[in-house]
Amino acid sequence: MRIGILSSGGDCPGINATIRGVGKSAILHYGMEVVGIHDGFSGLLEKRKEVFDERKLSGIINLGGTVLGTSREKPFKKILNSEDNNKPQLILQNYIEMGLDCVVCIGGNGTQKTAAKLSKLGLNIIGIPKTIDNDVYGTEVSFGFDSAVNIAAEAIDRLHSTASSHKRVMIVEVMGHKAGWIALYAGMASGADVILIPELGYDIERVKDKIVERGKVGKPYSIVVIAEGLKTGYDNPLDIITEVVEKTTDMEVRRTVLGYIQRGGNPSPYDRNLATMLGGHATDLIAQRSYGKMVCVKNGKVSSVPLSEVAGKIKLVPVDHDLIKQGENMGISFGH
């Protein structure tokens, strides 16, 4: 068999470990030929590829980024002011001409949606969920999330001493467009006083009251962690929280946006192992000719789910999540 591998969407710690997991299993265990496709679906459109041997896949498990490169190409997106879009048919044609038996698509929600459409088009596809946001539907966890939480929590840890020394309110924005997984896990792990996530929304007065309350009990500083996707009537939560706190208290506010630093660097050991297992299971599915699926973690074990059940959906933080309940029991404010 001849299989292709591509990575699409944003970069993420653990992609290279996944490529290695797929490729080494395919070559060494199943005797398959492995073709690396460069720059996501753009590479599939332009047939930019290289044949991988076992040696090329060595020494990459600990590397961040992706040796294949990535892009945000969306081949099914309609061209502006035009109904013509031959990209899907071109991908099908290239898939046939390249002699591929399957394409492994490593990516987040957008990638899995495209993968599902390509599967319907007739290509043999296996998806592997990748995202630091942990919001890919159908899997309990995605590789990249643990690494991002580690980075965010360490950064917040470092801000505690500054906040305490200068008696300031430190507001830290972490990634998470629609889902607050990083904010919740990093905020709880680093002992944040206020954690604001899109799923719960927030009342600015409750946030202010929590900060004031801490000052009254001899804690004249606070750590506020917010997800970047937090929007509930205000253009910028960072601005409104800063304005309200500084106008109604005598406390200074400092703001930190962690940004892309959360996506860079080497994957954590947990993510390396998770990516390796997901990649290996993807190869098992190919060997069984069980296509049109996304590998996943279900009940703590590696499994798979039909791509049709994943496409177009997003996994949000449940409002009754155990970490939220425990945080509230410990006096942490979630702004609602």
GROMACS .gro file of C-alpha atoms in nm:
model
  336
    1MET     CA    1   0.000   0.000   0.000
    2ARG     CA    2   0.106   0.360  -0.062
    3ILE     CA    3  -0.018   0.616   0.190
    4GLY     CA    4   0.014   0.993   0.207
    5ILE     CA    5   0.047   1.207   0.520
    6LEU     CA    6  -0.025   1.579   0.549
    7SER     CA    7  -0.058   1.833   0.829
    8SER     CA    8  -0.301   2.121   0.792
    9GLY     CA    9  -0.407   2.430   0.988
   10GLY     CA   10  -0.206   2.587   1.269
   11ASP     CA   11   0.120   2.436   1.389
   12CYS     CA   12   0.105   2.244   1.713
   13PRO     CA   13   0.345   2.050   1.937
   14GLY     CA   14   0.322   1.680   1.857
   15ILE     CA   15   0.264   1.685   1.480
   16ASN     CA   16   0.609   1.542   1.411
   17ALA     CA   17   0.557   1.269   1.671
   18THR     CA   18   0.233   1.182   1.490
   19ILE     CA   19   0.402   1.174   1.149
   20ARG     CA   20   0.666   0.946   1.298
   21GLY     CA   21   0.402   0.723   1.461
   22VAL     CA   22   0.216   0.680   1.133
   23GLY     CA   23   0.522   0.647   0.915
   24LYS     CA   24   0.734   0.409   1.122
   25SER     CA   25   0.437   0.178   1.189
   26ALA     CA   26   0.351   0.179   0.819
   27ILE     CA   27   0.706   0.109   0.701
   28LEU     CA   28   0.844  -0.122   0.969
   29HIS     CA   29   0.532  -0.315   1.070
   30TYR     CA   30   0.314  -0.321   0.760
   31GLY     CA   31   0.568  -0.276   0.478
   32MET     CA   32   0.379   0.020   0.331
   33GLU     CA   33   0.525   0.302   0.124
   34VAL     CA   34   0.488   0.643   0.290
   35VAL     CA   35   0.463   0.972   0.102
   36GLY     CA   36   0.492   1.301   0.290
   37ILE     CA   37   0.275   1.575   0.136
   38HIS     CA   38   0.408   1.924   0.193
   39ASP     CA   39   0.207   2.224   0.319
   40GLY     CA   40  -0.127   2.059   0.382
   41PHE     CA   41  -0.395   2.052   0.116
   42SER     CA   42  -0.192   2.301  -0.090
   43GLY     CA   43   0.065   2.027  -0.141
   44LEU     CA   44  -0.206   1.783  -0.244
   45LEU     CA   45  -0.328   2.034  -0.501
   46GLU     CA   46   0.022   2.087  -0.640
   47LYS     CA   47   0.161   1.734  -0.589
   48ARG     CA   48   0.444   1.858  -0.367
   49LYS     CA   49   0.564   1.544  -0.198
   50GLU     CA   50   0.857   1.332  -0.086
   51VAL     CA   51   0.893   0.963  -0.014
   52PHE     CA   52   0.976   0.889   0.349
   53ASP     CA   53   1.204   0.611   0.458
   54GLU     CA   54   1.256   0.505   0.817
   55ARG     CA   55   1.570   0.716   0.853
   56LYS     CA   56   1.390   1.039   0.756
   57LEU     CA   57   1.143   0.974   1.037
   58SER     CA   58   1.411   0.936   1.303
   59GLY     CA   59   1.495   1.211   1.551
   60ILE     CA   60   1.173   1.411   1.509
   61ILE     CA   61   0.958   1.290   1.801
   62ASN     CA   62   1.068   1.578   2.024
   63LEU     CA   63   1.055   1.854   1.761
   64GLY     CA   64   0.786   2.122   1.758
   65GLY     CA   65   0.621   2.242   1.438
   66THR     CA   66   0.591   2.005   1.142
   67VAL     CA   67   0.859   1.874   0.909
   68LEU     CA   68   0.593   1.861   0.635
   69GLY     CA   69   0.496   2.225   0.669
   70THR     CA   70   0.134   2.334   0.688
   71SER     CA   71  -0.118   2.573   0.534
   72ARG     CA   72  -0.475   2.688   0.586
   73GLU     CA   73  -0.586   2.592   0.235
   74LYS     CA   74  -0.956   2.504   0.227
   75PRO     CA   75  -1.015   2.329  -0.105
   76PHE     CA   76  -1.395   2.324  -0.070
   77LYS     CA   77  -1.425   2.697  -0.002
   78LYS     CA   78  -1.602   2.875  -0.287
   79ILE     CA   79  -1.403   3.135  -0.474
   80LEU     CA   80  -1.532   3.491  -0.420
   81ASN     CA   81  -1.785   3.595  -0.686
   82SER     CA   82  -1.758   3.259  -0.856
   83GLU     CA   83  -1.938   2.928  -0.838
   84ASP     CA   84  -1.644   2.753  -1.001
   85ASN     CA   85  -1.414   2.557  -0.776
   86ASN     CA   86  -1.226   2.270  -0.931
   87LYS     CA   87  -0.993   2.216  -0.636
   88PRO     CA   88  -1.175   1.908  -0.496
   89GLN     CA   89  -1.168   1.737  -0.837
   90LEU     CA   90  -0.802   1.831  -0.881
   91ILE     CA   91  -0.722   1.673  -0.544
   92LEU     CA   92  -0.905   1.355  -0.649
   93GLN     CA   93  -0.715   1.350  -0.978
   94ASN     CA   94  -0.379   1.403  -0.804
   95TYR     CA   95  -0.464   1.137  -0.547
   96ILE     CA   96  -0.516   0.887  -0.829
   97GLU     CA   97  -0.210   0.998  -1.026
   98MET     CA   98   0.011   0.975  -0.715
   99GLY     CA   99  -0.106   0.617  -0.667
  100LEU     CA  100  -0.222   0.673  -0.310
  101ASP     CA  101  -0.432   0.417  -0.127
  102CYS     CA  102  -0.510   0.653   0.160
  103VAL     CA  103  -0.431   1.002   0.292
  104VAL     CA  104  -0.379   1.066   0.663
  105CYS     CA  105  -0.496   1.420   0.749
  106ILE     CA  106  -0.350   1.564   1.069
  107GLY     CA  107  -0.539   1.874   1.179
  108GLY     CA  108  -0.807   2.046   1.381
  109ASN     CA  109  -1.177   2.110   1.323
  110GLY     CA  110  -1.136   2.266   0.978
  111THR     CA  111  -0.906   1.987   0.863
  112GLN     CA  112  -1.144   1.714   0.982
  113LYS     CA  113  -1.432   1.888   0.804
  114THR     CA  114  -1.232   1.891   0.480
  115ALA     CA  115  -1.126   1.530   0.540
  116ALA     CA  116  -1.491   1.426   0.571
  117LYS     CA  117  -1.574   1.598   0.241
  118LEU     CA  118  -1.281   1.432   0.067
  119SER     CA  119  -1.400   1.098   0.202
  120LYS     CA  120  -1.742   1.160   0.048
  121LEU     CA  121  -1.567   1.250  -0.277
  122GLY     CA  122  -1.422   0.900  -0.292
  123LEU     CA  123  -1.078   0.930  -0.134
  124ASN     CA  124  -0.971   0.689   0.138
  125ILE     CA  125  -0.911   0.917   0.436
  126ILE     CA  126  -0.804   0.881   0.799
  127GLY     CA  127  -0.811   1.188   1.024
  128ILE     CA  128  -0.595   1.254   1.329
  129PRO     CA  129  -0.711   1.534   1.565
  130LYS     CA  130  -0.457   1.807   1.634
  131THR     CA  131  -0.517   2.123   1.835
  132ILE     CA  132  -0.383   2.305   2.137
  133ASP     CA  133  -0.741   2.427   2.202
  134ASN     CA  134  -0.867   2.071   2.275
  135ASP     CA  135  -1.190   2.155   2.091
  136VAL     CA  136  -1.197   1.881   1.825
  137TYR     CA  137  -1.529   1.702   1.855
  138GLY     CA  138  -1.531   1.325   1.902
  139THR     CA  139  -1.217   1.283   2.111
  140GLU     CA  140  -1.162   1.331   2.482
  141VAL     CA  141  -0.824   1.492   2.424
  142SER     CA  142  -0.608   1.605   2.132
  143PHE     CA  143  -0.231   1.612   2.127
  144GLY     CA  144  -0.093   1.964   2.164
  145PHE     CA  145  -0.330   2.054   2.448
  146ASP     CA  146  -0.110   1.925   2.729
  147SER     CA  147   0.194   2.109   2.590
  148ALA     CA  148   0.000   2.436   2.561
  149VAL     CA  149  -0.137   2.406   2.915
  150ASN     CA  150   0.214   2.342   3.048
  151ILE     CA  151   0.345   2.655   2.876
  152ALA     CA  152   0.053   2.873   2.988
  153ALA     CA  153   0.061   2.746   3.347
  154GLU     CA  154   0.434   2.809   3.375
  155ALA     CA  155   0.390   3.165   3.247
  156ILE     CA  156   0.107   3.231   3.495
  157ASP     CA  157   0.317   3.083   3.776
  158ARG     CA  158   0.585   3.342   3.702
  159LEU     CA  159   0.334   3.627   3.718
  160HIS     CA  160   0.228   3.541   4.074
  161SER     CA  161   0.547   3.679   4.228
  162THR     CA  162   0.524   4.004   4.031
  163ALA     CA  163   0.156   4.048   4.114
  164SER     CA  164   0.223   3.989   4.485
  165SER     CA  165   0.532   4.210   4.502
  166HIS     CA  166   0.367   4.510   4.334
  167LYS     CA  167   0.011   4.449   4.461
  168ARG     CA  168  -0.126   4.441   4.109
  169VAL     CA  169  -0.402   4.270   3.917
  170MET     CA  170  -0.245   4.060   3.641
  171ILE     CA  171  -0.473   3.972   3.350
  172VAL     CA  172  -0.343   3.689   3.132
  173GLU     CA  173  -0.501   3.608   2.797
  174VAL     CA  174  -0.450   3.254   2.670
  175MET     CA  175  -0.557   3.094   2.343
  176GLY     CA  176  -0.904   2.953   2.284
  177HIS     CA  177  -1.127   3.109   2.017
  178LYS     CA  178  -1.454   2.940   2.105
  179ALA     CA  179  -1.356   2.697   2.379
  180GLY     CA  180  -1.202   2.772   2.718
  181TRP     CA  181  -1.010   2.449   2.777
  182ILE     CA  182  -0.665   2.610   2.804
  183ALA     CA  183  -0.789   2.892   3.026
  184LEU     CA  184  -0.966   2.646   3.258
  185TYR     CA  185  -0.683   2.393   3.288
  186ALA     CA  186  -0.394   2.641   3.299
  187GLY     CA  187  -0.584   2.876   3.529
  188MET     CA  188  -0.671   2.602   3.776
  189ALA     CA  189  -0.322   2.449   3.766
  190SER     CA  190  -0.156   2.785   3.836
  191GLY     CA  191  -0.387   2.898   4.115
  192ALA     CA  192  -0.566   3.180   3.931
  193ASP     CA  193  -0.820   3.381   4.128
  194VAL     CA  194  -1.054   3.454   3.837
  195ILE     CA  195  -1.098   3.233   3.527
  196LEU     CA  196  -1.317   3.353   3.242
  197ILE     CA  197  -1.415   3.122   2.955
  198PRO     CA  198  -1.652   3.168   2.658
  199GLU     CA  199  -1.884   2.886   2.768
  200LEU     CA  200  -1.981   3.064   3.091
  201GLY     CA  201  -1.964   3.428   2.991
  202TYR     CA  202  -1.903   3.680   3.268
  203ASP     CA  203  -2.045   3.968   3.468
  204ILE     CA  204  -1.783   4.241   3.504
  205GLU     CA  205  -1.926   4.345   3.841
  206ARG     CA  206  -1.872   3.995   3.979
  207VAL     CA  207  -1.513   4.001   3.854
  208LYS     CA  208  -1.454   4.338   4.021
  209ASP     CA  209  -1.622   4.222   4.343
  210LYS     CA  210  -1.392   3.919   4.362
  211ILE     CA  211  -1.081   4.136   4.323
  212VAL     CA  212  -1.206   4.384   4.585
  213GLU     CA  213  -1.299   4.100   4.821
  214ARG     CA  214  -0.947   3.962   4.804
  215GLY     CA  215  -0.806   4.302   4.896
  216LYS     CA  216  -1.030   4.321   5.203
  217VAL     CA  217  -0.895   3.991   5.339
  218GLY     CA  218  -0.532   4.093   5.303
  219LYS     CA  219  -0.468   3.973   4.947
  220PRO     CA  220  -0.408   4.295   4.753
  221TYR     CA  221  -0.331   4.123   4.424
  222SER     CA  222  -0.517   3.893   4.183
  223ILE     CA  223  -0.447   3.672   3.883
  224VAL     CA  224  -0.718   3.681   3.617
  225VAL     CA  225  -0.696   3.426   3.332
  226ILE     CA  226  -0.918   3.474   3.027
  227ALA     CA  227  -0.966   3.287   2.701
  228GLU     CA  228  -0.909   3.497   2.389
  229GLY     CA  229  -1.257   3.412   2.259
  230LEU     CA  230  -1.431   3.564   2.560
  231LYS     CA  231  -1.695   3.801   2.421
  232THR     CA  232  -2.013   3.897   2.601
  233GLY     CA  233  -2.107   4.244   2.486
  234TYR     CA  234  -1.766   4.405   2.518
  235ASP     CA  235  -1.525   4.459   2.228
  236ASN     CA  236  -1.222   4.359   2.434
  237PRO     CA  237  -1.246   4.192   2.776
  238LEU     CA  238  -0.891   4.304   2.855
  239ASP     CA  239  -0.993   4.668   2.810
  240ILE     CA  240  -1.317   4.654   3.006
  241ILE     CA  241  -1.170   4.462   3.302
  242THR     CA  242  -0.874   4.700   3.317
  243GLU     CA  243  -1.099   5.005   3.300
  244VAL     CA  244  -1.347   4.889   3.565
  245VAL     CA  245  -1.082   4.771   3.813
  246GLU     CA  246  -0.867   5.083   3.783
  247LYS     CA  247  -1.165   5.321   3.805
  248THR     CA  248  -1.335   5.155   4.101
  249THR     CA  249  -1.034   5.042   4.305
  250ASP     CA  250  -0.688   5.181   4.380
  251MET     CA  251  -0.521   4.881   4.220
  252GLU     CA  252  -0.297   4.883   3.915
  253VAL     CA  253  -0.362   4.640   3.631
  254ARG     CA  254  -0.105   4.480   3.403
  255ARG     CA  255  -0.196   4.271   3.099
  256THR     CA  256  -0.014   3.984   2.931
  257VAL     CA  257  -0.114   3.814   2.607
  258LEU     CA  258   0.066   3.481   2.573
  259GLY     CA  259  -0.028   3.439   2.207
  260TYR     CA  260   0.164   3.209   1.976
  261ILE     CA  261   0.420   3.115   2.239
  262GLN     CA  262   0.164   2.852   2.348
  263ARG     CA  263   0.185   2.680   2.008
  264GLY     CA  264   0.561   2.672   1.974
  265GLY     CA  265   0.837   2.464   2.123
  266ASN     CA  266   0.877   2.095   2.191
  267PRO     CA  267   0.581   1.873   2.280
  268SER     CA  268   0.543   1.745   2.635
  269PRO     CA  269   0.620   1.376   2.700
  270TYR     CA  270   0.245   1.314   2.737
  271ASP     CA  271   0.177   1.464   2.394
  272ARG     CA  272   0.462   1.269   2.235
  273ASN     CA  273   0.316   0.943   2.360
  274LEU     CA  274  -0.043   1.038   2.273
  275ALA     CA  275   0.061   1.142   1.922
  276THR     CA  276   0.256   0.819   1.878
  277MET     CA  277  -0.043   0.607   1.978
  278LEU     CA  278  -0.288   0.801   1.760
  279GLY     CA  279  -0.051   0.774   1.463
  280GLY     CA  280  -0.005   0.401   1.516
  281HIS     CA  281  -0.380   0.343   1.537
  282ALA     CA  282  -0.430   0.540   1.217
  283THR     CA  283  -0.195   0.298   1.042
  284ASP     CA  284  -0.381   0.000   1.188
  285LEU     CA  285  -0.705   0.135   1.041
  286ILE     CA  286  -0.540   0.173   0.701
  287ALA     CA  287  -0.411  -0.184   0.715
  288GLN     CA  288  -0.768  -0.296   0.791
  289ARG     CA  289  -0.897  -0.076   0.506
  290SER     CA  290  -1.127   0.092   0.757
  291TYR     CA  291  -1.146   0.438   0.605
  292GLY     CA  292  -1.352   0.753   0.660
  293LYS     CA  293  -1.264   0.768   1.028
  294MET     CA  294  -1.085   0.993   1.274
  295VAL     CA  295  -0.873   0.832   1.543
  296CYS     CA  296  -0.966   0.949   1.890
  297VAL     CA  297  -0.944   0.890   2.263
  298LYS     CA  298  -1.263   0.739   2.404
  299ASN     CA  299  -1.298   0.630   2.767
  300GLY     CA  300  -0.925   0.680   2.805
  301LYS     CA  301  -0.836   0.445   2.519
  302VAL     CA  302  -0.735   0.502   2.158
  303SER     CA  303  -1.026   0.433   1.925
  304SER     CA  304  -1.192   0.585   1.618
  305VAL     CA  305  -1.508   0.765   1.516
  306PRO     CA  306  -1.664   0.822   1.170
  307LEU     CA  307  -1.553   1.151   1.015
  308SER     CA  308  -1.918   1.218   0.930
  309GLU     CA  309  -1.993   1.243   1.304
  310VAL     CA  310  -1.711   1.489   1.366
  311ALA     CA  311  -1.730   1.733   1.074
  312GLY     CA  312  -1.860   2.080   1.149
  313LYS     CA  313  -1.882   2.028   1.526
  314ILE     CA  314  -1.684   2.171   1.814
  315LYS     CA  315  -1.617   2.041   2.164
  316LEU     CA  316  -1.685   2.303   2.432
  317VAL     CA  317  -1.617   2.295   2.804
  318PRO     CA  318  -1.926   2.156   2.983
  319VAL     CA  319  -2.064   2.416   3.223
  320ASP     CA  320  -2.075   2.147   3.493
  321HIS     CA  321  -1.713   2.036   3.439
  322ASP     CA  322  -1.554   1.891   3.752
  323LEU     CA  323  -1.274   2.150   3.750
  324ILE     CA  324  -1.528   2.432   3.745
  325LYS     CA  325  -1.722   2.278   4.033
  326GLN     CA  326  -1.407   2.228   4.238
  327GLY     CA  327  -1.283   2.577   4.156
  328GLU     CA  328  -1.607   2.731   4.276
  329ASN     CA  329  -1.589   2.524   4.595
  330MET     CA  330  -1.242   2.672   4.655
  331GLY     CA  331  -1.358   3.030   4.606
  332ILE     CA  332  -1.232   3.084   4.251
  333SER     CA  333  -1.453   3.319   4.049
  334PHE     CA  334  -1.570   3.220   3.701
  335GLY     CA  335  -1.741   3.555   3.653
  336HIS     CA  336  -2.098   3.435   3.661
   0.00000   0.00000   0.00000
